[in-house]
XYZ file of C-alpha atoms in Angstrom:
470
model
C 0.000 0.000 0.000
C 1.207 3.010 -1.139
C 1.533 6.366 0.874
C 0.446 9.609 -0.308
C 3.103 12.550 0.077
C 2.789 15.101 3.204
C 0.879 18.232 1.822
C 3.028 21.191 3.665
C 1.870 24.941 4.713
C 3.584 26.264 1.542
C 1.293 24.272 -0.807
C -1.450 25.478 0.512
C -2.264 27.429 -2.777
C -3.175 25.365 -5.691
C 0.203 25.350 -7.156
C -1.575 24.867 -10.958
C -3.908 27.935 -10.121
C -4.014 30.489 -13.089
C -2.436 33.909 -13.048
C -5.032 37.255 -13.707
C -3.593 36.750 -17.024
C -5.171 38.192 -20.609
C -8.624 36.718 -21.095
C -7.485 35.332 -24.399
C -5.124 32.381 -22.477
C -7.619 31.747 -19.918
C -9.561 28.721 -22.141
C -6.135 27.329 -23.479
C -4.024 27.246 -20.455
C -6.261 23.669 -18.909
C -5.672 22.216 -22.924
C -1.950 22.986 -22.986
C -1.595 22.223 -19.317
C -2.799 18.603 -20.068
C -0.841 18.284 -23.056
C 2.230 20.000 -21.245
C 1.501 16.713 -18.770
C 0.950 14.201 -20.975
C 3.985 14.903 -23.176
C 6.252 15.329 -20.615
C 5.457 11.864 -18.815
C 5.471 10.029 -21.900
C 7.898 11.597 -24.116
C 10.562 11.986 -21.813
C 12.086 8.959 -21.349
C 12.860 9.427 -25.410
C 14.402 12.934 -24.257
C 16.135 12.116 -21.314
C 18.131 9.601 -23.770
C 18.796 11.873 -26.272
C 19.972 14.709 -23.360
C 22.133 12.081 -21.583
C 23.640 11.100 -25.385
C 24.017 14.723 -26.240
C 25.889 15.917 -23.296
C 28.337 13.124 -23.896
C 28.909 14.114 -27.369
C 29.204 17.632 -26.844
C 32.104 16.869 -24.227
C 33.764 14.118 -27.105
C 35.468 16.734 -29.404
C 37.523 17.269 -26.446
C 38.040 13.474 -25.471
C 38.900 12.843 -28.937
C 41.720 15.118 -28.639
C 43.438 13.556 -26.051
C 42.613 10.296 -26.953
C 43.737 10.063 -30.077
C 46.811 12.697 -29.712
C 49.516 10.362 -30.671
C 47.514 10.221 -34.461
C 46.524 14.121 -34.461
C 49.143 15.607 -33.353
C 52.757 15.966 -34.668
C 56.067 17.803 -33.379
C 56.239 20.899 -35.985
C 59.119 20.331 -38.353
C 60.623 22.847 -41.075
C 58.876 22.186 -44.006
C 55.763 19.853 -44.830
C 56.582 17.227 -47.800
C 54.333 17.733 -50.974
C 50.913 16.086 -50.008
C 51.928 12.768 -52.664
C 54.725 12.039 -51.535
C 52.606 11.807 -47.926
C 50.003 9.905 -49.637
C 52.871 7.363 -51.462
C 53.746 6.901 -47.297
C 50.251 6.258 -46.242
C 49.776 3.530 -49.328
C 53.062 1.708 -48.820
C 52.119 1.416 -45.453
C 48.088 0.338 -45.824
C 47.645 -0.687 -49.960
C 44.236 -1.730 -49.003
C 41.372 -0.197 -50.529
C 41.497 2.984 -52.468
C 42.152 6.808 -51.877
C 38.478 8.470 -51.167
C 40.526 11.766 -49.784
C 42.785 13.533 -48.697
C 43.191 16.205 -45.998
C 46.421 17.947 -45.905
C 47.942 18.819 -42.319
C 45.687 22.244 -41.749
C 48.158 23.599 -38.821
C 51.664 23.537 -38.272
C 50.926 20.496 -35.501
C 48.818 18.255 -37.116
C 48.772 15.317 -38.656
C 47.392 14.739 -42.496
C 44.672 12.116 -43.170
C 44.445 10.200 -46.114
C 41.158 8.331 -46.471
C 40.637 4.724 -47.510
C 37.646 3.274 -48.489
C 36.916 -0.227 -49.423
C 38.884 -1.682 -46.417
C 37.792 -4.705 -45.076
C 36.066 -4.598 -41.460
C 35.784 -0.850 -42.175
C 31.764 -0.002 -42.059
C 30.970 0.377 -45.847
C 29.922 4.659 -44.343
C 32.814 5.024 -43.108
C 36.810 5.035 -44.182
C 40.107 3.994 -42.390
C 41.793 7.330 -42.135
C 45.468 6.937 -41.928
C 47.543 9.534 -40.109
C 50.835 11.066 -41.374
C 53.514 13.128 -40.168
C 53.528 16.252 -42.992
C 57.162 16.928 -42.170
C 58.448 13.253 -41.846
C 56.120 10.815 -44.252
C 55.885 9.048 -40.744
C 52.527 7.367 -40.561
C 50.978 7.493 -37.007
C 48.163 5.570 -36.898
C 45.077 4.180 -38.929
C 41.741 4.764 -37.311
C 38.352 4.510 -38.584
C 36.801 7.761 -39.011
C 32.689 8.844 -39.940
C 31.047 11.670 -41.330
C 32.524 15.789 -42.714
C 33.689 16.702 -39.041
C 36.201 13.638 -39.394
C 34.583 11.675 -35.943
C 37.050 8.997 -35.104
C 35.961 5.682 -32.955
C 35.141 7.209 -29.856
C 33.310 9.986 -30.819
C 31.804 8.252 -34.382
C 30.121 5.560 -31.377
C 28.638 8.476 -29.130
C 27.325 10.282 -32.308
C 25.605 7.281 -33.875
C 24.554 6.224 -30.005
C 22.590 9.345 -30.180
C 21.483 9.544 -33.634
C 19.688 6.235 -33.285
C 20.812 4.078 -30.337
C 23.061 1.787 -32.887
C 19.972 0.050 -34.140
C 20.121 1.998 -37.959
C 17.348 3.605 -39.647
C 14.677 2.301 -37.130
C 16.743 3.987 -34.438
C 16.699 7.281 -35.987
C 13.057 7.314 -34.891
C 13.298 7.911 -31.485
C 15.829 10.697 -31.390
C 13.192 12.279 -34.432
C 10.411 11.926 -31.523
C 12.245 13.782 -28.755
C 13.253 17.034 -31.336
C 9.639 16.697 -32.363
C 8.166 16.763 -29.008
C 10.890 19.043 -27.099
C 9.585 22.457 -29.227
C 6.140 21.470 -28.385
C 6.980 20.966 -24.321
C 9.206 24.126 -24.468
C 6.784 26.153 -25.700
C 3.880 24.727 -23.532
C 6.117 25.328 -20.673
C 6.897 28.738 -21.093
C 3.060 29.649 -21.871
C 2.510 27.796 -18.294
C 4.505 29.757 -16.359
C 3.691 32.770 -17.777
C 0.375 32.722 -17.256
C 0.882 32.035 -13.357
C 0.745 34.572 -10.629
C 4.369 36.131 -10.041
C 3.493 34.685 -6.420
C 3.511 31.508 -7.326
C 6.600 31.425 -9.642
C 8.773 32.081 -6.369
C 11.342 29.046 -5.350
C 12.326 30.685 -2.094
C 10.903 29.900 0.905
C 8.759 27.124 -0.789
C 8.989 23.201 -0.184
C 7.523 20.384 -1.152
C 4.957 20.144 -5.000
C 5.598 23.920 -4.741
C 9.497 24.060 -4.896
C 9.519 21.256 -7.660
C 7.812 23.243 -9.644
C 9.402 26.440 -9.304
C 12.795 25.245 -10.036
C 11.091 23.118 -13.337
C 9.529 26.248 -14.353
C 12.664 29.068 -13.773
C 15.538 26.236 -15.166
C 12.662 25.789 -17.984
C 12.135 29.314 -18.779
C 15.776 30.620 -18.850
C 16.609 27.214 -21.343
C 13.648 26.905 -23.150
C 15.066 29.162 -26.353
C 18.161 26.711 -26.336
C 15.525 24.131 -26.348
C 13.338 25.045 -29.041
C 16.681 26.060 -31.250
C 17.978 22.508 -30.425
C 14.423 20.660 -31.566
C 14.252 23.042 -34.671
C 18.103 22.206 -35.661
C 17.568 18.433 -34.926
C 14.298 18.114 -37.258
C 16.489 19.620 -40.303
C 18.413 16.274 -40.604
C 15.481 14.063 -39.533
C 13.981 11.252 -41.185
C 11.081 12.288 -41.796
C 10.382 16.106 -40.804
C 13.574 16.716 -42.382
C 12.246 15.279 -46.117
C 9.787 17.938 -45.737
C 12.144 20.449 -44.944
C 13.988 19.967 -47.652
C 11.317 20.091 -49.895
C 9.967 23.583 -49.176
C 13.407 25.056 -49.395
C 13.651 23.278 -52.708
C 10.310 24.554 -53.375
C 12.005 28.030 -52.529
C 14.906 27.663 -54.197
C 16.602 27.664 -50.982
C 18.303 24.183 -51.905
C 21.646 23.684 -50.831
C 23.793 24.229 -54.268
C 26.095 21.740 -55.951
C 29.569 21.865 -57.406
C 29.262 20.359 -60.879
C 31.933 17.563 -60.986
C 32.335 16.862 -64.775
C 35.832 16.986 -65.938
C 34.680 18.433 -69.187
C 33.088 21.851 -67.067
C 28.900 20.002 -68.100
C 26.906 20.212 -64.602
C 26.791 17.211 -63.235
C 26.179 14.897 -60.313
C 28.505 14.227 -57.341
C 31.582 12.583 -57.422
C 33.391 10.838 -53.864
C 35.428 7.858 -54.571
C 38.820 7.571 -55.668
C 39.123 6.220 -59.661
C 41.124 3.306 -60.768
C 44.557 2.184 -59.267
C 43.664 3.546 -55.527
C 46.047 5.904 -55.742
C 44.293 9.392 -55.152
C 46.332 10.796 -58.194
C 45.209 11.298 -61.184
C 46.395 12.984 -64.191
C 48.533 16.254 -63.134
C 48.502 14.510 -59.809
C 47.354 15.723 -55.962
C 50.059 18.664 -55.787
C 49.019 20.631 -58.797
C 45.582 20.153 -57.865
C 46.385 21.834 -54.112
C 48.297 24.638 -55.959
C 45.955 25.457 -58.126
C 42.630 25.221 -55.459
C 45.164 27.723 -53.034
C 45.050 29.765 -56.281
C 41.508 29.883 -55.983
C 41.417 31.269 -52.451
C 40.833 27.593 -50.455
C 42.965 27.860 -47.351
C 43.422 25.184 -45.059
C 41.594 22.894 -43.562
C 40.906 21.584 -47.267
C 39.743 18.158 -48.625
C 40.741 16.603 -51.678
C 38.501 14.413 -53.524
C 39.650 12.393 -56.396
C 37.638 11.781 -59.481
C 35.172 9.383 -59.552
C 35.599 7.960 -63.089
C 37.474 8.868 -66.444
C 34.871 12.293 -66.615
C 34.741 13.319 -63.449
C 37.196 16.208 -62.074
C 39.023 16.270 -58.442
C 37.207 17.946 -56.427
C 38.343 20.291 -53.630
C 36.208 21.599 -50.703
C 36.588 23.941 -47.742
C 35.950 22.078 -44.631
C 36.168 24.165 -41.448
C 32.963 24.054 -39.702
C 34.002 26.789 -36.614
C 33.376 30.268 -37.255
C 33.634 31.901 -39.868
C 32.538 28.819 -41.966
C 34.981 28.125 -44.846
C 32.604 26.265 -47.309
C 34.315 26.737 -50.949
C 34.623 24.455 -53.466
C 36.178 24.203 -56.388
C 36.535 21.177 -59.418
C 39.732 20.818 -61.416
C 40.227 19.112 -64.725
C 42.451 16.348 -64.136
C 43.919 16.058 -67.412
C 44.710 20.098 -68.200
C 44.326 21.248 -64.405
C 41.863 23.723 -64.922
C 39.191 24.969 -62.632
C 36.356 23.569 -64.332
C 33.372 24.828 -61.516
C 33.476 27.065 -58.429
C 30.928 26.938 -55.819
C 31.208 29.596 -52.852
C 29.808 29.488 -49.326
C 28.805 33.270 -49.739
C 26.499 32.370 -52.794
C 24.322 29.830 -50.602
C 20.561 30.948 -50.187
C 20.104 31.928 -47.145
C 18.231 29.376 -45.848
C 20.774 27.054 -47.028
C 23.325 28.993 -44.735
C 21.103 29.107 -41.705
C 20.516 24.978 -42.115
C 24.560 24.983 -42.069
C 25.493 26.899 -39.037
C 22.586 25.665 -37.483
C 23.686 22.024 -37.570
C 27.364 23.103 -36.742
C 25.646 25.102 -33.656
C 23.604 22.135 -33.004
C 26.860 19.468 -33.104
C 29.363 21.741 -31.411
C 31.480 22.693 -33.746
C 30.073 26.481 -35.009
C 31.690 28.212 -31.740
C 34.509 25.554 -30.351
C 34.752 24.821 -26.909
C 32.536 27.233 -25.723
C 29.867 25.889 -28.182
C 30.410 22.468 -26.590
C 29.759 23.466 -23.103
C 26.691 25.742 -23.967
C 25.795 22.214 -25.206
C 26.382 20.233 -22.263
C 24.272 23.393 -20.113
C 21.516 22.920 -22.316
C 21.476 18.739 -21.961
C 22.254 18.746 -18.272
C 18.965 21.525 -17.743
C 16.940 19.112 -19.599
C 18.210 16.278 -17.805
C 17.121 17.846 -14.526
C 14.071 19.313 -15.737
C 12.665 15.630 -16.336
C 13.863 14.684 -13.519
C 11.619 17.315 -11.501
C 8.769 16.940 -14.081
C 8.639 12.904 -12.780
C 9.056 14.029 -9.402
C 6.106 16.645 -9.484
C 4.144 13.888 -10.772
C 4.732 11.559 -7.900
C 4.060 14.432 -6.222
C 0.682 15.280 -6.912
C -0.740 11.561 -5.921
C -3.694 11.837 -3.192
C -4.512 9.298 -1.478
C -3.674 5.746 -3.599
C -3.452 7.457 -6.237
C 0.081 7.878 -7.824
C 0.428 10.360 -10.167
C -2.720 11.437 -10.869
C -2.968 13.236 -14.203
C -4.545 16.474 -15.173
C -8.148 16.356 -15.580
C -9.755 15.502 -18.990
C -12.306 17.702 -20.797
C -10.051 20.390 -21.384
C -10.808 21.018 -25.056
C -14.458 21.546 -24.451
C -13.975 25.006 -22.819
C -12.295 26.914 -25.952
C -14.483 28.378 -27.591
C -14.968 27.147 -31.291
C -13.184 30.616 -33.001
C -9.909 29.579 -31.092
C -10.511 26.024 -30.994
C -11.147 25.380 -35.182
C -7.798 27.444 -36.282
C -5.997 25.849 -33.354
C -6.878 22.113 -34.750
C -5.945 23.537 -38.495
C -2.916 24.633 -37.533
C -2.135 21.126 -35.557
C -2.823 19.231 -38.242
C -0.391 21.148 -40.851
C 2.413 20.916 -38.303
C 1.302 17.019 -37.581
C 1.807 16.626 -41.587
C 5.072 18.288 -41.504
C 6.610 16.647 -38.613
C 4.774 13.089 -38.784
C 6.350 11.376 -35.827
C 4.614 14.101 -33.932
C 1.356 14.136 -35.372
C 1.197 10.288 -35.213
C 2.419 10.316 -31.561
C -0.376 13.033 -30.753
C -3.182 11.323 -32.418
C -2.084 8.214 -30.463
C -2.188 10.095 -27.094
C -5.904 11.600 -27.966
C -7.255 7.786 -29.155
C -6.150 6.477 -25.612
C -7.143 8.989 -23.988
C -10.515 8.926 -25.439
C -10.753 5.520 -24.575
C -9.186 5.503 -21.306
C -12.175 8.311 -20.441
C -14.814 6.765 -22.086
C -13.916 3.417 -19.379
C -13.893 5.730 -17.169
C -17.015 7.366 -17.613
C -18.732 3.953 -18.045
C -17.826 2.708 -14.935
C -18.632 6.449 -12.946
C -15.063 6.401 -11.671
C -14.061 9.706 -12.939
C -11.560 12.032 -10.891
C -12.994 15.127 -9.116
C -11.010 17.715 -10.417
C -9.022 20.038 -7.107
C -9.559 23.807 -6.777
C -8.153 25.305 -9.520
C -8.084 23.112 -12.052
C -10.749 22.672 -15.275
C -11.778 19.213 -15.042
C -13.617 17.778 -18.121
């Protein structure tokens, strides 16, 4: 038998009581209130997963570094070697596979990476990335390495542990849930405490339901922008939501641009891997195909992509992610060396800019270090706010009963003007970002059942003082 928490003095007050707010939140405050609930009990376990994930990834740029120094880092020498001859080194020592690029040494102390793909036991996403001294020809180190930010092991198995728990494409659907529901809890949350007395938004001198909820609404409100930036950012690259997003900016011609790829200077599709013999060098070879992309304006950190096939061109890209983004790209002819395309980061739509440094934000990269622990802020405020939210909800048992949720019947006191937009605009965002209009339709079927049991049986909760019961 279970024993109902000790109602104290300070929660005397309804701690759910309404504000004298405007008259125009007065009928939505119960609906998003019960919505506010419902998401937060069910959803969270999805966001307390992708918090805990996130806060480890945010501190594994970092990690990485001193992890994996002996392969990044080399003691700076007098001159680097041409980037070949540091390629012929990385072959002779690992001739499996074939060149998919090349990243010459971008500061005075690191290493270059030359990446292999086709390796056996390497993930067929992913490349070996071999590490070699610039100065020496030394090679370091081979490690496996994932995605443009150049992840190696540790941090590749955090990011993919958050993207989708290593269980693939099906596990990219709950980490699409949480950024679909966190907006929609952010943004309930904030209209919540905002619409409270001032007098009841106090933490001091509180205890008990009372103080719960005044830290989970003050950590909520000072976070929730960081929140609603980090569900927006997460959608872009979603499954789902994020095929509709890219849509309507292709719709807008706000597509992210390509570099056309075709040795003869025709627009073309993309090219990645490295063309026969494995090599990386083709025609006028990797050296005059640096010279001439420096020509061009590319400084360092650069990647060098060798053609694809006998008519595609090398390709070689800006990839510095930390601010101010470095993004150009330029294709090179490998039989006369000529620039045959150039593709700038300052001709981008601007939508296609804001998607970029929004993901960089998002990952940790945009701002550095202090980017990273902004990150791990955000993740750790959302870890605790769930953990109040579940503890609130213990909280408010009575009696038996554990947990007891908000009263239904909410919906039937907006008025129809408010109400008929408010279920239009619903059901555009549901179509936009699926997982959440599935998810929400789910919670409304059970919950009409759940009440019409209820009602049938005449075991419906009185609703307390305060609160709109259905």
């Amino acid at each position: 038998m279970s024993t109902a928490p000790t109602t104290t003095k300070a929660e005397a007050s309804p701690p759910d009581a309404p504000a004298s707010s405007p008259r125009r939140w007065a009928p939505l405050r119960p609906l998003i209130l019960r919505l506010h609930f419902y998401a937060g009990v069910l959803v969270a376990p999805f966001l307390l997963v992708a918090a805990t994930t996130g806060f480890l990834y945010a501190g594994a740029f970092q990690a990485e570094k001193l992890v994996y120094s002996h392969e990044m880092t080399v003691p700076v020498g007098d001159t680097k070697l041409p980037i070949s001859e540091q390629v012929a080194a990385a072959r002779k020592a690992h001739p499996e596979g074939t060149v998919s690029a090349v990243r010459p040494s971008p500061a005075d102390d690191e290493s270059t990476r030359v990446m292999l793909s086709g390796v056996e036991g390497v993930d067929a996403d992913h490349a070996l990335a071999v590490f070699v001294d610039p100065y020496t020809a030394e090679v370091r180190g081979a490690l496996e390495q994932y995605g443009s930010t150049g992840a190696l092991p540790l941090r590749t198995w955090i990011d993919e542990f958050h993207r989708d728990l290593h269980l693939g494409e099906t596990g990219r659907l709950y980490s699409e849930l949480a950024a679909s529901w966190l907006w929609v809890i952010a943004a309930g949350g904030l209209v919540l405490w905002f619409s409270r007395r001032r007098a009841l938004r106090k933490v001091r001198g509180t205890s008990g339901r009372r103080r719960t909820l005044g830290l989970h609404g003050t950590v909520g409100v000072w976070a929730a922008l960081g929140f609603l930036f980090l569900s927006a950012t997460g959608l872009t690259w979603s499954t789902y939501a994020g095929a509709n997003i890219d849509e309507l900016r292709t719709s807008l011609r706000q597509a992210t641009p390509s570099l056309s790829v075709s040795a003869g200077g025709e627009h073309g599709g993309h090219g990645g891997a490295a063309g026969e013999g494995g090599s990386g060098d083709h025609g006028v070879g990797l050296d005059k195909v640096l010279a001439t992309a420096r020509a061009e304006g590319l400084g360092d950190p650069v990647e060098i992509v060798p053609p694809a096939d006998a008519s595609s061109a090398y390709v070689v890209k800006q990839v510095q992610r930390s601010w101010p983004t470095k993004g150009d790209s330029v294709a090179i002819d490998p039989a006369s060396g000529e620039v045959t395309d150039v593709l700038r980061f300052a001709d981008y739509p601007v939508l296609a800019k804001l998607t970029r440094w929004g993901i960089d934000l998002h990952t940790g990269v945009l701002f550095g270090l202090a980017n990273q622990i902004l990150l791990m802020g955000l993740t750790l405020a959302l870890i605790l706010l769930i953990v109040w939210g579940y503890r609130m909800w213990w909280q408010r048992g009575r009696g038996s009963a554990f947990g007891r949720p908000v009263p239904r019947g909410a919906w039937q006191q907006v008025p129809p003007q408010i109400l008929v937009p408010l279920v239009a605009v619903v059901a555009v965002i549901g179509y936009v970002v699926p997982l959440l209009g599935i998810s929400l339709a789910a919670f409304v079927a059970v919950d009409v059942v759940l009440g019409e049991i209820s009602h049938r049986r005449g075991k419906r909760t009185p609703a307390e003082p305060g609160e709109s019961a259905g």
